[in-house]
Short mmCIF file of C-alpha atoms in Angstrom, two decimals:
data_model
loop_
_atom_site.label_atom_id
_atom_site.label_comp_id
_atom_site.label_asym_id
_atom_site.label_seq_id
_atom_site.Cartn_x
_atom_site.Cartn_y
_atom_site.Cartn_z
CA MET O 1055 -10.42 21.29 -15.53
CA ASN O 1056 -9.74 18.04 -13.63
CA TYR O 1057 -12.78 16.47 -15.70
CA LEU O 1058 -11.09 17.70 -18.96
CA LEU O 1059 -7.57 16.31 -17.86
CA LEU O 1060 -9.01 12.88 -16.98
CA CYS O 1061 -10.83 12.59 -20.49
CA PHE O 1062 -7.26 13.46 -22.14
CA GLY O 1063 -5.58 10.89 -19.91
CA LEU O 1064 -8.01 8.19 -20.89
CA TRP O 1065 -7.64 9.21 -24.58
CA PHE O 1066 -3.71 9.52 -24.39
CA ALA O 1067 -3.92 5.79 -22.71
CA THR O 1068 -6.09 4.57 -25.69
CA ALA O 1069 -4.05 6.04 -28.26
CA ALA O 1070 -0.73 5.10 -26.76
CA ASN O 1071 -1.61 1.48 -26.43
CA ALA O 1072 -2.23 1.53 -30.44
CA GLN O 1073 1.55 1.83 -30.61
CA THR O 1074 2.56 -1.71 -29.05
CA THR O 1075 6.42 -1.55 -28.94
CA TYR O 1076 8.55 1.21 -27.45
CA LEU O 1077 12.37 1.71 -26.81
CA LEU O 1078 12.47 3.76 -23.72
CA LYS O 1079 15.79 5.81 -23.37
CA PRO O 1080 16.36 7.36 -20.07
CA ASP O 1081 19.55 8.55 -18.30
CA ARG O 1082 19.38 5.61 -16.24
CA VAL O 1083 17.71 2.33 -15.18
CA PHE O 1084 16.69 1.23 -11.63
CA ASP O 1085 15.97 -2.46 -12.27
CA GLY O 1086 14.42 -3.28 -8.71
CA GLU O 1087 17.98 -4.40 -7.51
CA MET O 1088 20.39 -1.84 -8.43
CA MET O 1089 20.86 1.43 -10.58
CA HIS O 1090 22.46 1.18 -14.28
CA ASP O 1091 23.59 4.32 -16.31
CA GLY O 1092 22.81 4.31 -20.14
CA TRP O 1093 20.61 1.08 -19.96
CA VAL O 1094 17.64 1.22 -22.28
CA VAL O 1095 14.06 -0.87 -22.05
CA ARG O 1096 12.31 -2.34 -24.94
CA VAL O 1097 8.59 -2.98 -24.24
CA ASN O 1098 6.54 -4.99 -26.62
CA GLY O 1099 2.81 -5.00 -25.85
CA ASP O 1100 2.27 -5.64 -22.12
CA LYS O 1101 5.56 -7.10 -21.69
CA ILE O 1102 9.08 -5.89 -21.10
CA ASP O 1103 10.77 -7.17 -24.26
CA ALA O 1104 14.38 -6.39 -23.49
CA VAL O 1105 16.57 -4.57 -21.07
CA GLY O 1106 20.12 -3.65 -21.05
CA PRO O 1107 22.97 -1.25 -22.45
CA ALA O 1108 21.87 0.86 -25.38
CA ALA O 1109 24.18 -1.24 -27.68
CA ASN O 1110 22.67 -4.48 -26.94
CA VAL O 1111 19.01 -3.63 -27.32
CA SER O 1112 17.55 -3.20 -30.89
CA ALA O 1113 15.32 -0.54 -31.98
CA THR O 1114 13.90 -2.05 -34.57
CA GLY O 1115 10.30 -1.77 -35.12
CA ALA O 1116 10.15 0.54 -32.01
CA GLU O 1117 8.91 3.86 -31.24
CA VAL O 1118 12.04 5.70 -29.65
CA VAL O 1119 11.04 7.46 -26.37
CA GLU O 1120 13.62 9.92 -25.12
CA LEU O 1121 13.38 10.27 -21.39
CA ALA O 1122 16.41 12.84 -20.91
CA GLY O 1123 17.43 13.31 -17.48
CA GLN O 1124 15.04 10.51 -16.19
CA THR O 1125 15.55 7.53 -14.02
CA LEU O 1126 13.23 4.71 -15.31
CA MET O 1127 12.05 2.38 -12.54
CA PRO O 1128 9.63 -0.54 -11.97
CA GLY O 1129 6.06 0.74 -11.33
CA LEU O 1130 6.10 1.65 -7.63
CA ILE O 1131 3.95 -0.78 -5.31
CA GLU O 1132 1.90 0.74 -2.61
CA GLY O 1133 1.95 -1.68 0.04
CA HIS O 1134 -0.65 -0.37 2.60
CA SER O 1135 -3.46 1.76 0.90
CA HIS O 1136 -7.32 2.49 1.64
CA LEU O 1137 -8.74 3.60 -1.48
CA PHE O 1138 -12.16 4.05 0.21
CA LEU O 1139 -10.84 6.37 2.82
CA HIS O 1140 -9.99 9.93 2.39
CA PRO O 1141 -7.98 12.12 4.90
CA TYR O 1142 -9.33 12.45 8.44
CA ASN O 1143 -8.62 16.25 8.48
CA GLU O 1144 -11.31 16.37 5.57
CA THR O 1145 -13.72 13.88 7.47
CA PRO O 1146 -12.94 12.18 10.42
CA TRP O 1147 -13.11 8.17 10.06
CA ASP O 1148 -16.36 7.46 12.05
CA ASP O 1149 -18.09 9.97 9.93
CA GLN O 1150 -16.94 8.50 6.65
CA VAL O 1151 -18.10 4.93 7.83
CA LEU O 1152 -21.38 5.84 9.38
CA ARG O 1153 -22.51 8.92 7.31
CA GLU O 1154 -21.00 8.69 3.82
CA ALA O 1155 -23.07 6.52 1.32
CA ARG O 1156 -21.37 3.76 -0.18
CA SER O 1157 -22.11 5.15 -3.66
CA LEU O 1158 -20.31 8.32 -2.58
CA ARG O 1159 -17.30 6.61 -1.35
CA THR O 1160 -17.01 4.59 -4.46
CA ALA O 1161 -17.27 7.59 -6.53
CA ARG O 1162 -14.32 9.00 -4.47
CA ALA O 1163 -12.32 5.58 -4.75
CA THR O 1164 -12.27 5.89 -8.40
CA ASN O 1165 -10.81 9.37 -8.10
CA HIS O 1166 -8.09 7.95 -5.56
CA ALA O 1167 -7.24 5.02 -7.84
CA ARG O 1168 -6.65 7.54 -10.81
CA LYS O 1169 -4.46 9.83 -8.66
CA THR O 1170 -2.54 6.58 -7.32
CA LEU O 1171 -1.73 5.46 -10.87
CA LEU O 1172 -0.47 8.92 -12.11
CA ALA O 1173 1.56 9.13 -9.04
CA GLY O 1174 3.55 6.23 -10.31
CA PHE O 1175 1.93 3.42 -8.21
CA THR O 1176 0.84 0.99 -10.54
CA THR O 1177 0.00 -1.64 -7.99
CA VAL O 1178 -1.93 -1.18 -4.46
CA ARG O 1179 -2.24 -3.54 -1.76
CA ASP O 1180 -5.62 -2.21 -0.41
CA LEU O 1181 -5.95 -3.12 3.09
CA GLY O 1182 -9.68 -2.94 3.71
CA THR O 1183 -12.82 -1.18 2.56
CA GLU O 1184 -13.39 0.29 6.19
CA GLY O 1185 -17.23 -0.18 5.96
CA ALA O 1186 -17.65 -0.21 2.23
CA GLU O 1187 -18.22 -4.02 2.36
CA TYR O 1188 -17.28 -5.81 -0.97
CA ASP O 1189 -16.99 -2.44 -2.81
CA ASP O 1190 -12.99 -3.08 -3.60
CA VAL O 1191 -14.21 -6.01 -5.68
CA GLY O 1192 -16.04 -3.98 -7.99
CA LEU O 1193 -13.54 -1.26 -8.21
CA LYS O 1194 -10.80 -3.97 -9.07
CA GLN O 1195 -13.03 -5.22 -11.74
CA ALA O 1196 -13.56 -1.63 -13.12
CA ILE O 1197 -10.13 -1.22 -13.50
CA ASN O 1198 -9.20 -4.54 -14.82
CA GLN O 1199 -11.73 -4.21 -17.52
CA GLY O 1200 -10.69 -0.34 -18.53
CA ILE O 1201 -13.59 1.20 -17.45
CA ILE O 1202 -11.57 3.50 -14.98
CA PRO O 1203 -7.67 3.98 -14.74
CA GLY O 1204 -6.00 2.90 -11.80
CA PRO O 1205 -3.31 0.64 -10.38
CA HIS O 1206 -3.46 -3.43 -10.25
CA MET O 1207 -5.35 -4.18 -6.94
CA VAL O 1208 -4.54 -6.88 -4.31
CA ILE O 1209 -7.54 -6.52 -2.10
CA VAL O 1210 -8.64 -7.97 1.51
CA THR O 1211 -12.48 -6.77 1.02
CA LYS O 1212 -14.05 -6.33 4.61
CA ALA O 1213 -10.94 -7.56 7.12
CA LEU O 1214 -11.59 -9.39 10.17
CA ILE O 1215 -12.05 -8.16 13.64
CA ALA O 1216 -12.88 -9.68 16.91
CA THR O 1217 -16.19 -8.97 18.40
CA GLY O 1218 -16.50 -5.73 20.36
CA SER O 1219 -12.84 -4.39 19.63
CA TYR O 1220 -13.03 -2.03 16.36
CA GLY O 1221 -15.31 0.95 15.74
CA PRO O 1222 -17.03 2.94 15.31
CA LYS O 1223 -17.97 2.74 18.98
CA SER O 1224 -21.36 3.84 20.21
CA PRO O 1225 -21.54 5.82 23.16
CA SER O 1226 -24.17 3.68 24.87
CA PRO O 1227 -24.01 -0.24 25.52
CA ASP O 1228 -27.52 -0.16 24.46
CA SER O 1229 -26.67 0.92 20.66
CA GLN O 1230 -24.69 -1.12 18.21
CA PHE O 1231 -22.99 1.09 15.36
CA PRO O 1232 -22.10 -0.62 11.86
CA GLN O 1233 -18.42 -1.71 12.03
CA GLY O 1234 -15.82 -0.83 9.72
CA ALA O 1235 -14.85 -4.69 9.35
CA GLU O 1236 -16.39 -7.93 10.18
CA GLU O 1237 -16.64 -9.30 13.36
CA ALA O 1238 -16.24 -13.13 13.89
CA ASP O 1239 -14.90 -15.17 16.98
CA GLY O 1240 -14.09 -18.84 17.27
CA HIS O 1241 -13.57 -21.91 15.25
CA ASP O 1242 -16.61 -22.13 13.21
CA ALA O 1243 -17.38 -18.27 12.72
CA LEU O 1244 -13.65 -17.67 11.53
CA ILE O 1245 -13.75 -20.22 9.00
CA ARG O 1246 -16.93 -19.14 7.65
CA ALA O 1247 -15.79 -15.45 7.63
CA VAL O 1248 -12.48 -16.11 5.83
CA ARG O 1249 -14.00 -18.54 3.32
CA SER O 1250 -16.62 -16.14 2.65
CA GLN O 1251 -14.28 -13.07 2.22
CA ILE O 1252 -12.00 -15.53 -0.13
CA GLY O 1253 -15.16 -16.20 -1.93
CA LYS O 1254 -16.34 -12.78 -2.69
CA GLY O 1255 -13.00 -12.18 -4.13
CA ALA O 1256 -10.27 -11.45 -1.38
CA ASP O 1257 -6.61 -11.88 -2.71
CA ALA O 1258 -5.42 -11.92 1.04
CA ILE O 1259 -7.05 -11.91 4.51
CA LYS O 1260 -6.29 -8.94 6.98
CA ILE O 1261 -7.04 -9.39 10.62
CA TYR O 1262 -6.76 -6.58 13.35
CA ALA O 1263 -4.48 -8.66 15.83
CA ASP O 1264 -5.15 -5.79 18.42
CA TYR O 1265 -6.98 -2.60 18.77
CA ARG O 1266 -8.36 -0.11 20.88
CA TRP O 1267 -10.82 -1.92 23.22
CA GLY O 1268 -13.53 -0.41 25.08
CA LEU O 1269 -14.42 3.45 25.36
CA MET O 1270 -10.82 3.94 27.11
CA ALA O 1271 -9.50 3.32 23.53
CA GLU O 1272 -6.39 1.31 25.04
CA ALA O 1273 -4.97 -1.06 22.53
CA ARG O 1274 -4.77 -4.49 23.45
CA PRO O 1275 -4.75 -8.03 21.75
CA THR O 1276 -7.90 -9.27 20.19
CA PHE O 1277 -7.60 -12.80 18.67
CA THR O 1278 -6.02 -15.45 20.48
CA LEU O 1279 -3.01 -17.25 19.06
CA ASP O 1280 -5.01 -20.12 18.35
CA GLU O 1281 -7.42 -18.16 16.47
CA ILE O 1282 -4.92 -16.73 14.41
CA LYS O 1283 -3.52 -19.75 13.63
CA LEU O 1284 -6.79 -21.13 12.39
CA ILE O 1285 -7.25 -17.94 10.20
CA VAL O 1286 -4.21 -18.59 8.72
CA GLU O 1287 -4.58 -22.21 8.08
CA VAL O 1288 -7.86 -21.69 6.25
CA ALA O 1289 -6.33 -18.55 4.19
CA LYS O 1290 -3.28 -20.86 3.27
CA SER O 1291 -5.23 -23.85 2.17
CA SER O 1292 -6.60 -21.36 -0.75
CA GLY O 1293 -3.05 -20.03 -1.46
CA ARG O 1294 -3.83 -16.82 0.52
CA ALA O 1295 -1.58 -14.81 3.02
CA VAL O 1296 -2.84 -13.28 6.07
CA VAL O 1297 -1.65 -9.72 6.96
CA ALA O 1298 -2.07 -8.28 10.40
CA HIS O 1299 -2.71 -4.87 11.67
CA ALA O 1300 -0.58 -5.03 14.94
CA SER O 1301 0.57 -2.20 16.97
CA THR O 1302 1.35 -3.38 20.67
CA ALA O 1303 4.15 -5.98 21.25
CA GLU O 1304 1.92 -8.69 22.23
CA GLY O 1305 -0.22 -8.42 19.17
CA MET O 1306 2.78 -8.55 17.23
CA ARG O 1307 3.90 -11.59 19.05
CA ARG O 1308 0.67 -13.68 18.18
CA ALA O 1309 0.72 -12.38 14.64
CA ILE O 1310 4.10 -13.53 13.71
CA LEU O 1311 3.80 -16.74 15.94
CA GLY O 1312 0.14 -17.49 14.07
CA GLY O 1313 1.78 -17.02 10.52
CA CYS O 1314 1.08 -13.74 9.55
CA GLU O 1315 3.33 -12.79 6.53
CA THR O 1316 3.32 -8.87 7.25
CA ILE O 1317 2.54 -6.66 10.27
CA GLU O 1318 1.40 -3.42 9.82
CA HIS O 1319 2.30 -0.55 11.71
CA GLY O 1320 4.65 -2.20 14.71
CA ASP O 1321 4.37 0.97 16.66
CA ALA O 1322 5.22 -0.60 20.05
CA GLY O 1323 7.67 -3.23 18.62
CA THR O 1324 10.55 -3.98 20.78
CA PRO O 1325 14.15 -5.35 19.86
CA GLU O 1326 12.99 -8.85 21.18
CA ILE O 1327 9.82 -8.80 18.76
CA PHE O 1328 11.90 -7.50 15.89
CA ALA O 1329 14.17 -10.53 16.46
CA LEU O 1330 11.23 -12.89 16.44
CA MET O 1331 10.28 -11.11 13.15
CA LYS O 1332 13.56 -11.68 11.84
CA GLN O 1333 13.53 -15.45 12.68
CA HIS O 1334 10.04 -16.07 11.33
CA GLY O 1335 10.57 -14.15 8.12
CA THR O 1336 7.67 -11.87 8.98
CA ALA O 1337 7.93 -8.39 7.20
CA LEU O 1338 6.92 -5.22 8.48
CA CYS O 1339 5.21 -2.34 6.74
CA PRO O 1340 5.75 0.35 9.11
CA THR O 1341 3.16 3.10 7.72
CA LEU O 1342 5.13 5.91 8.63
CA ALA O 1343 3.30 8.70 6.99
CA ALA O 1344 0.05 7.74 8.44
CA GLY O 1345 1.28 8.59 12.27
CA ASP O 1346 2.87 11.78 10.85
CA ALA O 1347 -0.26 12.89 9.25
CA VAL O 1348 -2.44 12.13 12.15
CA SER O 1349 -0.22 13.86 14.61
CA GLN O 1350 -0.69 16.99 12.45
CA TYR O 1351 -4.24 16.65 12.47
CA ARG O 1352 -4.35 16.60 16.23
CA GLY O 1353 -2.22 20.36 16.17
CA TRP O 1354 1.26 19.59 15.79
CA LYS O 1355 3.15 22.09 13.64
CA LYS O 1356 5.61 19.92 11.74
CA GLY O 1357 9.09 21.93 11.22
CA GLN O 1358 7.87 24.49 13.99
CA GLU O 1359 7.42 22.60 17.04
CA PRO O 1360 9.36 19.60 18.79
CA GLU O 1361 8.56 16.23 17.37
CA PRO O 1362 5.69 14.91 19.92
CA ASN O 1363 6.14 11.47 21.52
CA ARG O 1364 4.56 9.26 19.10
CA ILE O 1365 7.07 10.40 16.41
CA ARG O 1366 9.99 10.26 18.33
CA GLU O 1367 9.11 6.52 19.59
CA LYS O 1368 8.24 5.48 16.08
CA ARG O 1369 11.92 6.55 15.00
CA VAL O 1370 13.31 4.47 17.63
CA THR O 1371 11.32 1.20 16.63
CA PHE O 1372 11.79 1.54 13.13
CA LYS O 1373 15.50 1.96 13.75
CA GLN O 1374 15.28 -1.38 15.86
CA ALA O 1375 13.55 -2.92 12.95
CA LEU O 1376 16.11 -2.11 10.73
CA ASP O 1377 18.93 -3.03 12.88
CA ALA O 1378 17.20 -6.44 13.48
CA GLY O 1379 17.18 -7.18 9.63
CA VAL O 1380 13.68 -7.22 9.25
CA THR O 1381 12.34 -7.02 5.61
CA ILE O 1382 10.54 -3.72 5.22
CA CYS O 1383 7.92 -3.19 2.89
CA ALA O 1384 6.52 0.41 1.74
CA GLY O 1385 3.26 1.47 2.54
CA GLY O 1386 2.10 4.43 4.02
CA ASP O 1387 -1.59 3.59 5.01
CA VAL O 1388 -2.66 6.26 2.34
CA GLY O 1389 -6.18 7.35 2.82
CA VAL O 1390 -5.40 8.76 6.22
CA PHE O 1391 -3.47 11.01 4.09
CA SER O 1392 -4.08 12.15 0.43
CA HIS O 1393 -4.28 9.65 -2.40
CA GLY O 1394 -1.56 10.60 -5.00
CA ASP O 1395 0.92 11.60 -2.41
CA ASN O 1396 2.10 7.95 -1.76
CA ALA O 1397 5.57 9.03 -2.19
CA ARG O 1398 5.44 10.79 1.27
CA GLU O 1399 6.22 7.36 3.05
CA LEU O 1400 9.26 6.87 0.69
CA LEU O 1401 10.57 10.19 1.65
CA MET O 1402 9.88 9.45 5.26
CA MET O 1403 11.45 5.94 5.26
CA VAL O 1404 14.79 7.71 4.42
CA ASP O 1405 14.33 10.70 6.93
CA TYR O 1406 13.93 7.85 9.26
CA GLY O 1407 17.24 6.25 8.55
CA MET O 1408 16.69 3.98 5.71
CA LYS O 1409 19.33 4.08 2.72
CA PRO O 1410 17.62 5.25 -0.64
CA LEU O 1411 18.63 2.26 -2.36
CA ALA O 1412 16.92 0.11 0.38
CA VAL O 1413 13.52 2.43 0.08
CA LEU O 1414 13.60 1.68 -3.70
CA ARG O 1415 14.18 -1.79 -3.23
CA ALA O 1416 11.29 -1.93 -0.58
CA ALA O 1417 8.91 -0.09 -2.87
CA THR O 1418 9.41 -2.42 -5.98
CA SER O 1419 11.05 -5.81 -5.94
CA ILE O 1420 10.66 -6.39 -2.06
CA ASN O 1421 7.09 -5.46 -2.08
CA ALA O 1422 6.64 -7.72 -5.09
CA ASP O 1423 8.40 -10.53 -3.75
CA VAL O 1424 6.54 -10.32 0.03
CA PHE O 1425 3.21 -10.03 -1.63
CA HIS O 1426 3.65 -12.67 -4.06
CA LEU O 1427 3.53 -10.87 -7.09
CA ALA O 1428 6.17 -12.62 -9.38
CA ASP O 1429 5.15 -10.85 -12.62
CA ARG O 1430 6.36 -7.08 -11.63
CA GLY O 1431 8.49 -5.26 -9.43
CA ARG O 1432 11.65 -5.58 -11.67
CA VAL O 1433 12.70 -4.53 -14.83
CA LYS O 1434 13.29 -7.52 -16.23
CA ALA O 1435 12.68 -9.16 -19.91
CA GLY O 1436 9.20 -11.17 -19.74
CA LEU O 1437 7.62 -9.27 -16.86
CA LEU O 1438 4.55 -6.95 -16.85
CA ALA O 1439 5.55 -3.65 -18.36
CA ASP O 1440 4.94 -1.44 -15.20
CA LEU O 1441 7.23 1.26 -15.27
CA VAL O 1442 7.67 4.80 -14.14
CA GLY O 1443 9.82 7.55 -15.22
CA VAL O 1444 10.89 10.16 -12.39
CA GLN O 1445 12.81 13.62 -13.48
CA GLY O 1446 16.32 13.27 -11.53
CA ASN O 1447 18.13 10.47 -9.50
CA PRO O 1448 16.28 9.16 -6.58
CA LEU O 1449 19.71 7.86 -5.09
CA THR O 1450 20.72 11.44 -4.62
CA ASP O 1451 17.32 12.91 -3.82
CA ILE O 1452 14.50 10.86 -2.98
CA GLY O 1453 12.47 13.50 -3.61
CA ALA O 1454 12.87 12.68 -7.12
CA LEU O 1455 10.15 10.24 -6.54
CA ARG O 1456 7.68 13.13 -6.36
CA GLN O 1457 8.63 14.40 -10.04
CA VAL O 1458 6.69 11.38 -12.15
CA GLN O 1459 7.03 12.23 -15.89
CA LEU O 1460 6.16 8.77 -17.10
CA VAL O 1461 3.67 6.19 -16.18
CA ILE O 1462 3.19 2.91 -18.13
CA LYS O 1463 0.89 0.21 -16.84
CA GLY O 1464 0.83 -3.09 -18.84
CA GLY O 1465 2.39 -1.50 -21.62
CA THR O 1466 -0.12 1.44 -21.79
CA ARG O 1467 1.22 4.85 -21.23
CA TYR O 1468 -1.01 7.09 -18.77
CA LYS O 1469 1.44 9.68 -18.18
CA PRO O 1470 3.22 10.89 -21.11
#
C-alpha cells in the first residue's frame, strides 16, 4: 500500500508540475512574520509570483486552488535532522552505526526524506550522517535531480569530533570501533578535515564542542577554544558556517566565543551563557523532542508519571534562553524520533513556554535567516514557491501543524 501511495505521489507531482501557474486561496496566509486573513498567493513556475489581498492579485491564466479552512505558510524548515538515523527504540544508535550496512541506511534515508517532505518540511538542515560517511551528498543529489522526493537539504557530511570523545565506544582499550563522525585534532589535521568535508560537499561544518568522554559517559568540553576558532576561520573562508553540538556550559561558552553560529541542544546552559549567546548573536536549536523521546525510551510514561529531572531541567534552561532574548531556531534532532513527526518539536516549543507566533517564525523566517537561506522562509514575491497548507489556524491551535493538506516545493505539488 505504501509503495502504491509513493507511486501515486510521484505521478501527481509530475502531473501537477505541468500546470505551472496557480492561485492559492486559503482562509489565511502566514507570510513568515505575521498572519493575514483573506490573502491569496499566486505561484508561477518555481517562484511565488504575487501575494496579498484577493482583490489585488490577478487570477488570469492561473489554476485556482481553493484551500477552504486552511492556513497557507512558507514550507517549514527542519533545523536539526539526521536522515540516516531512525528511532533508538527500534535500533540503538551504536547498532545503527556498527551493524547496519550503509546501503540499508541509505534506503531508509530515502523513505525518511519523503516522509519529511509530506509532513510539510520542504527544507532540512541535516546535521551528520552518523557513520554513513558522505552518503548525504548522494541523497541530496538524488532529491535535486528528481530521482526521489524529498526536501531541500543543507548538509554537514561527517561532522568533526576530537579524538577519543565520540562513539561508539569500545569496551576494551585494545580495540578501536568505527566512529560516528570524523576525528581530527590540532592545527594541520583540523584544517585538512574541514577542507576535505567542504570539498566533498558540506554546506556547513558541524563540531562536537563537548561530549561524553570515556567509559563513564560524562559530558565535558572537547575542542579547545583555539581549535574552534581555527575551524571557524577555515570554514568561513569558504563562506560556510560552523554549528556546534554543545550541552555543557563550558562547551557552549567555547563554541560561542569561537564563532559558531548555532548551539545545538544547550541542555546545561545558564543565564550567563544565554546572555553571552545574545551578545554574540548565537542562535539556539533546543531539540526538545529528542530529550523527550529518549526519556520515554528509558521508561518514562509521559502523561502518567511525573517528568524526570532531565525534562524539568530542560524546561528551566529553555525559559532562561527565552528570557535572555536568544534567537531560537526550530529543530528537533529528528531521527532520534520518527521522521515525518517533525512537528513534534514545534508543539513542544509551545508547551515549554514559547508563543505560537514565535514558533511559526522560528520554523520559517528565523531558520531561513540563521541558515543563510535567503530564497525561502517567507511568502513573498520572488522567493521559492515552497509552501504548506494546514487545516485550521496554528495561532489558536499549534496542533494544526500536524494537519498538513498541501505541500508545494519549488512550484511542484507533492501533496494535493
